[in-house]
Amino acid sequence: MPHLRIHEAADFLAVSTDTIRRMVDAGTLVAGEGDGGRRTVDAVSVAHHAREHLRALPDPVGRHTSARNRLVGIVTEVVTDTVMAQVELQCGPFRVVSLLSAEAVREMGLEPGVVAVAVIKSTQVVIETPDGRA
């Protein structure tokens, strides 16, 4: 069973290390023991907690779509030339950059401070692990 160090669990759940310790003490997360007797947290319990308790912002568009990957964010930067534009959104902890036509940017009124939704529909997603296992 994989385990995370206290600070790693805190990073994944966007809380303090003290909060993780309180969650372990309350039985919300399962504790473990890592190398050298260090206190760890069961990674599966962190994953379950994240899935059940961390929610994205409500989608302001509210359309029915087949794209399941919708990240609500705020536009932080727009770089436009005569034909193309680069739009950057901050979606929680994630930075999403999209290339689209300058015409679309003008029509949508995209500028810093505008709330927007990044819709990601892809048949190919690459998943990597830190330890390099394939």
Tab-separated table of C-alpha atoms in Angstrom:
chain	number	residue	atom	x	y	z
A	1	MET	CA	0.000	0.000	0.000
A	2	PRO	CA	1.571	3.355	-0.998
A	3	HIS	CA	2.160	5.983	1.650
A	4	LEU	CA	2.793	9.725	1.551
A	5	ARG	CA	4.767	11.870	3.913
A	6	ILE	CA	2.670	14.296	5.952
A	7	HIS	CA	3.776	17.319	3.901
A	8	GLU	CA	3.014	15.526	0.614
A	9	ALA	CA	-0.525	14.695	1.762
A	10	ALA	CA	-0.937	18.335	2.808
A	11	ASP	CA	0.145	19.494	-0.643
A	12	PHE	CA	-2.307	17.157	-2.400
A	13	LEU	CA	-5.225	18.254	-0.211
A	14	ALA	CA	-4.195	21.945	-0.143
A	15	VAL	CA	-4.171	22.066	3.669
A	16	SER	CA	-1.536	22.502	6.358
A	17	THR	CA	0.533	19.696	7.827
A	18	ASP	CA	-1.232	20.327	11.156
A	19	THR	CA	-4.576	19.725	9.449
A	20	ILE	CA	-3.298	16.394	8.098
A	21	ARG	CA	-2.186	15.379	11.596
A	22	ARG	CA	-5.635	16.314	12.973
A	23	MET	CA	-7.312	14.320	10.176
A	24	VAL	CA	-5.189	11.296	11.068
A	25	ASP	CA	-5.979	11.709	14.781
A	26	ALA	CA	-9.710	11.960	13.944
A	27	GLY	CA	-9.546	8.832	11.785
A	28	THR	CA	-10.383	10.703	8.571
A	29	LEU	CA	-7.066	9.607	7.042
A	30	VAL	CA	-5.230	6.351	7.736
A	31	ALA	CA	-1.788	6.701	9.298
A	32	GLY	CA	1.215	4.560	8.559
A	33	GLU	CA	4.898	4.373	9.273
A	34	GLY	CA	7.545	5.052	6.677
A	35	ASP	CA	11.293	4.592	6.552
A	36	GLY	CA	13.037	5.520	9.766
A	37	GLY	CA	9.820	5.406	11.774
A	38	ARG	CA	8.452	8.614	10.274
A	39	ARG	CA	4.707	9.056	10.394
A	40	THR	CA	3.083	8.727	6.989
A	41	VAL	CA	-0.417	8.739	5.550
A	42	ASP	CA	-1.975	5.989	3.469
A	43	ALA	CA	-2.072	7.380	-0.086
A	44	VAL	CA	-5.335	5.578	-0.879
A	45	SER	CA	-7.107	7.319	2.003
A	46	VAL	CA	-5.772	10.663	0.723
A	47	ALA	CA	-7.043	9.855	-2.779
A	48	HIS	CA	-10.504	8.910	-1.458
A	49	HIS	CA	-10.675	12.064	0.646
A	50	ALA	CA	-9.629	14.241	-2.311
A	51	ARG	CA	-12.220	12.680	-4.593
A	52	GLU	CA	-15.046	13.123	-2.095
A	53	HIS	CA	-14.174	16.517	-0.643
A	54	LEU	CA	-12.233	18.547	-3.190
A	55	ARG	CA	-14.609	19.971	-5.722
A	56	ALA	CA	-14.060	22.243	-8.681
A	57	LEU	CA	-15.763	25.589	-8.873
A	58	PRO	CA	-19.316	25.459	-10.210
A	59	ASP	CA	-19.433	25.634	-14.000
A	60	PRO	CA	-20.927	29.034	-14.905
A	61	VAL	CA	-21.705	27.943	-18.468
A	62	GLY	CA	-23.961	25.043	-17.495
A	63	ARG	CA	-24.063	23.402	-20.915
A	64	HIS	CA	-24.551	19.714	-21.510
A	65	THR	CA	-21.490	18.362	-23.255
A	66	SER	CA	-19.611	15.138	-23.810
A	67	ALA	CA	-16.371	16.759	-22.577
A	68	ARG	CA	-15.908	15.724	-18.950
A	69	ASN	CA	-12.766	17.730	-18.260
A	70	ARG	CA	-14.036	21.225	-17.529
A	71	LEU	CA	-11.820	23.531	-15.478
A	72	VAL	CA	-13.358	26.779	-14.262
A	73	GLY	CA	-10.837	29.572	-13.924
A	74	ILE	CA	-10.022	33.202	-14.340
A	75	VAL	CA	-8.194	34.674	-17.311
A	76	THR	CA	-4.778	35.927	-16.184
A	77	GLU	CA	-3.182	36.908	-19.496
A	78	VAL	CA	-4.096	37.362	-23.157
A	79	VAL	CA	-1.468	37.799	-25.881
A	80	THR	CA	-2.925	38.590	-29.291
A	81	ASP	CA	-1.520	39.268	-32.747
A	82	THR	CA	-3.506	39.859	-35.922
A	83	VAL	CA	-4.574	36.240	-36.401
A	84	MET	CA	-3.929	34.162	-33.254
A	85	ALA	CA	-4.089	34.599	-29.489
A	86	GLN	CA	-2.745	32.864	-26.416
A	87	VAL	CA	-5.076	32.859	-23.406
A	88	GLU	CA	-3.899	31.825	-19.959
A	89	LEU	CA	-6.328	30.761	-17.225
A	90	GLN	CA	-5.650	29.998	-13.595
A	91	CYS	CA	-7.968	27.115	-12.668
A	92	GLY	CA	-7.372	26.556	-8.959
A	93	PRO	CA	-3.770	25.403	-8.709
A	94	PHE	CA	-3.597	24.667	-12.426
A	95	ARG	CA	-2.380	26.991	-15.180
A	96	VAL	CA	-4.083	26.279	-18.502
A	97	VAL	CA	-2.892	27.870	-21.745
A	98	SER	CA	-4.966	27.797	-24.921
A	99	LEU	CA	-4.232	28.955	-28.451
A	100	LEU	CA	-7.217	30.262	-30.371
A	101	SER	CA	-8.057	32.808	-33.018
A	102	ALA	CA	-7.810	36.509	-32.219
A	103	GLU	CA	-11.339	36.811	-33.607
A	104	ALA	CA	-12.644	34.324	-31.001
A	105	VAL	CA	-10.905	36.235	-28.203
A	106	ARG	CA	-12.558	39.490	-29.334
A	107	GLU	CA	-15.999	37.875	-29.744
A	108	MET	CA	-15.817	36.242	-26.302
A	109	GLY	CA	-14.462	39.357	-24.610
A	110	LEU	CA	-11.563	37.424	-23.099
A	111	GLU	CA	-9.305	39.626	-21.001
A	112	PRO	CA	-7.647	39.363	-17.590
A	113	GLY	CA	-10.226	39.005	-14.846
A	114	VAL	CA	-12.886	37.280	-16.958
A	115	VAL	CA	-14.209	33.968	-15.621
A	116	ALA	CA	-13.974	31.239	-18.255
A	117	VAL	CA	-14.091	27.459	-18.582
A	118	ALA	CA	-11.294	25.419	-20.145
A	119	VAL	CA	-12.931	22.439	-21.849
A	120	ILE	CA	-10.505	19.615	-22.547
A	121	LYS	CA	-11.587	16.829	-24.875
A	122	SER	CA	-8.815	14.503	-25.850
A	123	THR	CA	-8.467	10.919	-26.890
A	124	GLN	CA	-4.876	10.881	-25.687
A	125	VAL	CA	-3.781	11.682	-22.162
A	126	VAL	CA	-0.233	11.005	-20.973
A	127	ILE	CA	0.177	9.906	-17.348
A	128	GLU	CA	3.596	9.946	-15.730
A	129	THR	CA	4.853	8.835	-12.333
A	130	PRO	CA	7.687	10.462	-10.398
A	131	ASP	CA	9.635	7.207	-10.093
A	132	GLY	CA	9.637	6.575	-13.841
A	133	ARG	CA	7.758	3.250	-13.808
A	134	ALA	CA	5.957	2.639	-17.074
